[in-house]
Amino acid sequence: MMFKYCTVIFVALAAGSAVGSGFVAFIAVLGIIPRLIQLTKSENMLMYFEWASILGVIAGSFIGLHGVQFALPPLLLIFIGLFFGVFVGMLAAALYEVLNVFPIIAKRIQLEGKIYALMTAIVLGKVFGSLYYWLGFLGK
Amino acid sequence: MEKTIYLRLRYRITVEPETTVYLAQIASIIAPVEIKRVIQALPIYKIKKADKNTVVLDAISIIEKISTLYPGYDIQIVGPNHTIINVLIEKRKMPYVFFLLVWLLLFIGSGISIMNFHEDVSMQVVQQKLFYSLTGIWEEKPLLFQIPYSLGLGIGMILFFNHIFKRKINEEPSPMELEMFQYQQSIDQYLLIKENKESSGSKNDDV
């Protein structure tokens, strides 16, 4: 029995650290934390931001896996939703970045002067696509 | 140091088609006054139709020209060894409809891809559970969470691209500007090797 438990714990630790390092690698490649530091000029805070994301992952898996129950006022969810949206938005923008979409579009189809208009297209597309998904697409 | 001519080639210049490029256009010159006056107006290259939109001038061909004029002088190249000449070929004006089509392509494409993403990661289910877990209220459609989320999506992308703050939050370039810069540099690097007659071996320097 003891052996079984130990095996399970070991396997779980292995799985957890694989997923965790994958998460870190993903965030690192997309460069979201450096971008936020650059925007807020807070180079000396890097360590705290790292810990924020680590703690976030741990808290998220706790809430997600253990069915923890809070009784927060629903209005608070507006802020959480907004923050989550900003995070996903940065992920999406970073992906466009990594995939080199814009320089190629701008060069290839000679729209260099209009690159900001095209960026707006993508941003608005994301916002309206998302709103439509929640409000219309999922059925009345 | 009376007998030295210093040249610093410009990295990239833009000229009209079928004009002659003079030394003053492609380099900053330090030389004795009378020599400087002469070589400034030295024709270096005549742009031909066949050149299309890029010509690469190598420092060695420029040194050659000057040294035939002033054999006794020492010519020093400071900085880049090539100049990339961009020939302004009349750009076909992009029809407005075309721009509109690209705009719509990106708009619709990114809109639908976010919907696919939501479906892919079961966002609705996660948000229902999260809403329940945090508030204790079961909501079929936790719009209180979802609408701010959708707006945040836009804010996050804008923050990352940094284009709403045209004034720039700080001096550093935005990722987009860096990306464009790097892309341009790779193209230049390619041109320097592919378009440069000196480094590809076939020598023909006719003015």
PDB file of C-alpha atoms in Angstrom, chain B residues 63-191:
ATOM      1  CA  ILE B  63      37.716  53.372 -53.597  1.00  0.00           C
ATOM      2  CA  GLU B  64      38.619  52.313 -57.099  1.00  0.00           C
ATOM      3  CA  LYS B  65      36.921  55.360 -58.611  1.00  0.00           C
ATOM      4  CA  ILE B  66      38.512  57.819 -56.257  1.00  0.00           C
ATOM      5  CA  SER B  67      41.954  56.338 -56.491  1.00  0.00           C
ATOM      6  CA  THR B  68      41.977  56.633 -60.276  1.00  0.00           C
ATOM      7  CA  LEU B  69      41.287  60.355 -59.781  1.00  0.00           C
ATOM      8  CA  TYR B  70      43.711  60.877 -56.904  1.00  0.00           C
ATOM      9  CA  PRO B  71      46.255  58.085 -57.096  1.00  0.00           C
ATOM     10  CA  GLY B  72      48.462  59.379 -54.308  1.00  0.00           C
ATOM     11  CA  TYR B  73      45.784  59.477 -51.635  1.00  0.00           C
ATOM     12  CA  ASP B  74      45.028  57.065 -48.899  1.00  0.00           C
ATOM     13  CA  ILE B  75      41.313  56.278 -48.724  1.00  0.00           C
ATOM     14  CA  GLN B  76      39.881  55.137 -45.419  1.00  0.00           C
ATOM     15  CA  ILE B  77      36.423  53.600 -45.121  1.00  0.00           C
ATOM     16  CA  VAL B  78      34.849  54.154 -41.749  1.00  0.00           C
ATOM     17  CA  GLY B  79      31.625  52.326 -40.884  1.00  0.00           C
ATOM     18  CA  PRO B  80      29.551  50.198 -43.264  1.00  0.00           C
ATOM     19  CA  ASN B  81      31.200  48.607 -46.279  1.00  0.00           C
ATOM     20  CA  HIS B  82      28.148  48.766 -48.469  1.00  0.00           C
ATOM     21  CA  THR B  83      25.386  51.145 -49.321  1.00  0.00           C
ATOM     22  CA  ILE B  84      22.006  49.790 -50.244  1.00  0.00           C
ATOM     23  CA  ILE B  85      20.297  51.988 -52.798  1.00  0.00           C
ATOM     24  CA  ASN B  86      16.559  51.791 -52.868  1.00  0.00           C
ATOM     25  CA  VAL B  87      15.147  52.811 -56.194  1.00  0.00           C
ATOM     26  CA  LEU B  88      11.739  54.367 -55.863  1.00  0.00           C
ATOM     27  CA  ILE B  89       9.785  52.445 -58.405  1.00  0.00           C
ATOM     28  CA  GLU B  90       6.361  53.898 -58.861  1.00  0.00           C
ATOM     29  CA  LYS B  91       4.285  51.871 -56.480  1.00  0.00           C
ATOM     30  CA  ARG B  92       1.017  50.734 -57.836  1.00  0.00           C
ATOM     31  CA  LYS B  93      -1.415  52.586 -55.656  1.00  0.00           C
ATOM     32  CA  MET B  94      -3.197  50.042 -53.558  1.00  0.00           C
ATOM     33  CA  PRO B  95      -6.915  50.196 -54.371  1.00  0.00           C
ATOM     34  CA  TYR B  96      -8.921  51.059 -51.306  1.00  0.00           C
ATOM     35  CA  VAL B  97     -11.079  47.995 -51.819  1.00  0.00           C
ATOM     36  CA  PHE B  98      -8.040  45.827 -51.507  1.00  0.00           C
ATOM     37  CA  PHE B  99      -7.124  47.338 -48.183  1.00  0.00           C
ATOM     38  CA  LEU B 100     -10.685  46.837 -47.043  1.00  0.00           C
ATOM     39  CA  LEU B 101     -10.528  43.178 -48.015  1.00  0.00           C
ATOM     40  CA  VAL B 102      -7.347  42.613 -46.034  1.00  0.00           C
ATOM     41  CA  TRP B 103      -8.890  44.444 -43.097  1.00  0.00           C
ATOM     42  CA  LEU B 104     -11.968  42.224 -43.232  1.00  0.00           C
ATOM     43  CA  LEU B 105      -9.833  39.117 -43.625  1.00  0.00           C
ATOM     44  CA  LEU B 106      -7.979  39.908 -40.427  1.00  0.00           C
ATOM     45  CA  PHE B 107     -11.115  41.014 -38.590  1.00  0.00           C
ATOM     46  CA  ILE B 108     -13.193  37.965 -39.440  1.00  0.00           C
ATOM     47  CA  GLY B 109     -10.269  35.592 -39.170  1.00  0.00           C
ATOM     48  CA  SER B 110      -9.202  36.702 -35.714  1.00  0.00           C
ATOM     49  CA  GLY B 111     -12.821  36.874 -34.539  1.00  0.00           C
ATOM     50  CA  ILE B 112     -13.572  33.315 -35.520  1.00  0.00           C
ATOM     51  CA  SER B 113     -10.248  32.028 -34.277  1.00  0.00           C
ATOM     52  CA  ILE B 114     -10.988  33.359 -30.771  1.00  0.00           C
ATOM     53  CA  MET B 115     -14.326  31.526 -30.895  1.00  0.00           C
ATOM     54  CA  ASN B 116     -12.538  28.353 -31.876  1.00  0.00           C
ATOM     55  CA  PHE B 117     -10.097  28.898 -29.058  1.00  0.00           C
ATOM     56  CA  HIS B 118     -12.928  29.251 -26.531  1.00  0.00           C
ATOM     57  CA  GLU B 119     -14.544  26.086 -27.800  1.00  0.00           C
ATOM     58  CA  ASP B 120     -11.202  24.306 -27.805  1.00  0.00           C
ATOM     59  CA  VAL B 121     -10.408  24.990 -24.167  1.00  0.00           C
ATOM     60  CA  SER B 122     -14.036  24.646 -22.989  1.00  0.00           C
ATOM     61  CA  MET B 123     -13.949  28.228 -21.803  1.00  0.00           C
ATOM     62  CA  GLN B 124     -17.691  28.306 -21.074  1.00  0.00           C
ATOM     63  CA  VAL B 125     -17.538  25.324 -18.721  1.00  0.00           C
ATOM     64  CA  VAL B 126     -14.445  26.644 -16.963  1.00  0.00           C
ATOM     65  CA  GLN B 127     -16.059  30.023 -16.469  1.00  0.00           C
ATOM     66  CA  GLN B 128     -19.307  28.531 -15.170  1.00  0.00           C
ATOM     67  CA  LYS B 129     -17.362  26.479 -12.662  1.00  0.00           C
ATOM     68  CA  LEU B 130     -15.175  29.414 -11.719  1.00  0.00           C
ATOM     69  CA  PHE B 131     -18.189  31.641 -11.265  1.00  0.00           C
ATOM     70  CA  TYR B 132     -19.828  29.044  -9.067  1.00  0.00           C
ATOM     71  CA  SER B 133     -16.691  28.377  -7.137  1.00  0.00           C
ATOM     72  CA  LEU B 134     -16.115  32.054  -6.351  1.00  0.00           C
ATOM     73  CA  THR B 135     -19.658  33.283  -5.757  1.00  0.00           C
ATOM     74  CA  GLY B 136     -21.641  30.181  -4.859  1.00  0.00           C
ATOM     75  CA  ILE B 137     -24.226  31.075  -7.507  1.00  0.00           C
ATOM     76  CA  TRP B 138     -24.752  28.762 -10.443  1.00  0.00           C
ATOM     77  CA  GLU B 139     -25.068  30.857 -13.570  1.00  0.00           C
ATOM     78  CA  GLU B 140     -25.661  29.261 -16.947  1.00  0.00           C
ATOM     79  CA  LYS B 141     -24.107  32.295 -18.631  1.00  0.00           C
ATOM     80  CA  PRO B 142     -21.687  34.123 -16.329  1.00  0.00           C
ATOM     81  CA  LEU B 143     -21.861  37.291 -18.432  1.00  0.00           C
ATOM     82  CA  LEU B 144     -20.611  39.333 -15.511  1.00  0.00           C
ATOM     83  CA  PHE B 145     -17.332  37.574 -16.076  1.00  0.00           C
ATOM     84  CA  GLN B 146     -17.479  37.122 -19.824  1.00  0.00           C
ATOM     85  CA  ILE B 147     -18.124  40.651 -21.031  1.00  0.00           C
ATOM     86  CA  PRO B 148     -15.240  42.238 -19.100  1.00  0.00           C
ATOM     87  CA  TYR B 149     -13.142  39.334 -20.291  1.00  0.00           C
ATOM     88  CA  SER B 150     -13.940  40.150 -23.903  1.00  0.00           C
ATOM     89  CA  LEU B 151     -13.065  43.812 -23.448  1.00  0.00           C
ATOM     90  CA  GLY B 152      -9.914  42.874 -21.587  1.00  0.00           C
ATOM     91  CA  LEU B 153      -8.901  40.800 -24.579  1.00  0.00           C
ATOM     92  CA  GLY B 154      -8.695  43.969 -26.640  1.00  0.00           C
ATOM     93  CA  ILE B 155      -6.909  45.912 -23.914  1.00  0.00           C
ATOM     94  CA  GLY B 156      -4.319  43.188 -23.535  1.00  0.00           C
ATOM     95  CA  MET B 157      -3.535  43.111 -27.236  1.00  0.00           C
ATOM     96  CA  ILE B 158      -3.268  46.869 -27.404  1.00  0.00           C
ATOM     97  CA  LEU B 159      -1.001  46.886 -24.372  1.00  0.00           C
ATOM     98  CA  PHE B 160       1.230  44.349 -25.991  1.00  0.00           C
ATOM     99  CA  PHE B 161       1.392  46.149 -29.312  1.00  0.00           C
ATOM    100  CA  ASN B 162       1.560  49.516 -27.586  1.00  0.00           C
ATOM    101  CA  HIS B 163      -0.083  51.433 -30.368  1.00  0.00           C
ATOM    102  CA  ILE B 164      -2.730  53.371 -28.580  1.00  0.00           C
ATOM    103  CA  PHE B 165       0.016  55.249 -26.799  1.00  0.00           C
ATOM    104  CA  LYS B 166       1.470  56.716 -29.955  1.00  0.00           C
ATOM    105  CA  ARG B 167       3.483  59.111 -27.833  1.00  0.00           C
ATOM    106  CA  LYS B 168       5.266  56.087 -26.438  1.00  0.00           C
ATOM    107  CA  ILE B 169       5.387  55.235 -22.809  1.00  0.00           C
ATOM    108  CA  ASN B 170       9.136  55.150 -22.931  1.00  0.00           C
ATOM    109  CA  GLU B 171      12.031  55.342 -25.342  1.00  0.00           C
ATOM    110  CA  GLU B 172      12.290  51.648 -26.024  1.00  0.00           C
ATOM    111  CA  PRO B 173      10.852  50.373 -29.283  1.00  0.00           C
ATOM    112  CA  SER B 174       7.650  48.375 -29.164  1.00  0.00           C
ATOM    113  CA  PRO B 175       7.840  44.674 -30.079  1.00  0.00           C
ATOM    114  CA  MET B 176       6.198  45.477 -33.383  1.00  0.00           C
ATOM    115  CA  GLU B 177       8.824  48.064 -34.279  1.00  0.00           C
ATOM    116  CA  LEU B 178      11.587  45.649 -33.329  1.00  0.00           C
ATOM    117  CA  GLU B 179       9.989  42.945 -35.410  1.00  0.00           C
ATOM    118  CA  MET B 180       9.740  45.205 -38.451  1.00  0.00           C
ATOM    119  CA  PHE B 181      13.342  46.295 -37.925  1.00  0.00           C
ATOM    120  CA  GLN B 182      14.620  42.753 -37.707  1.00  0.00           C
ATOM    121  CA  TYR B 183      12.669  41.705 -40.748  1.00  0.00           C
ATOM    122  CA  GLN B 184      14.132  44.612 -42.711  1.00  0.00           C
ATOM    123  CA  GLN B 185      17.624  43.715 -41.509  1.00  0.00           C
ATOM    124  CA  SER B 186      17.281  40.141 -42.691  1.00  0.00           C
ATOM    125  CA  ILE B 187      16.193  41.399 -46.089  1.00  0.00           C
ATOM    126  CA  ASP B 188      19.158  43.785 -46.202  1.00  0.00           C
ATOM    127  CA  GLN B 189      21.529  41.016 -45.216  1.00  0.00           C
ATOM    128  CA  TYR B 190      20.177  38.909 -48.031  1.00  0.00           C
ATOM    129  CA  LEU B 191      20.498  41.744 -50.514  1.00  0.00           C
TER     130      LEU B 191
END
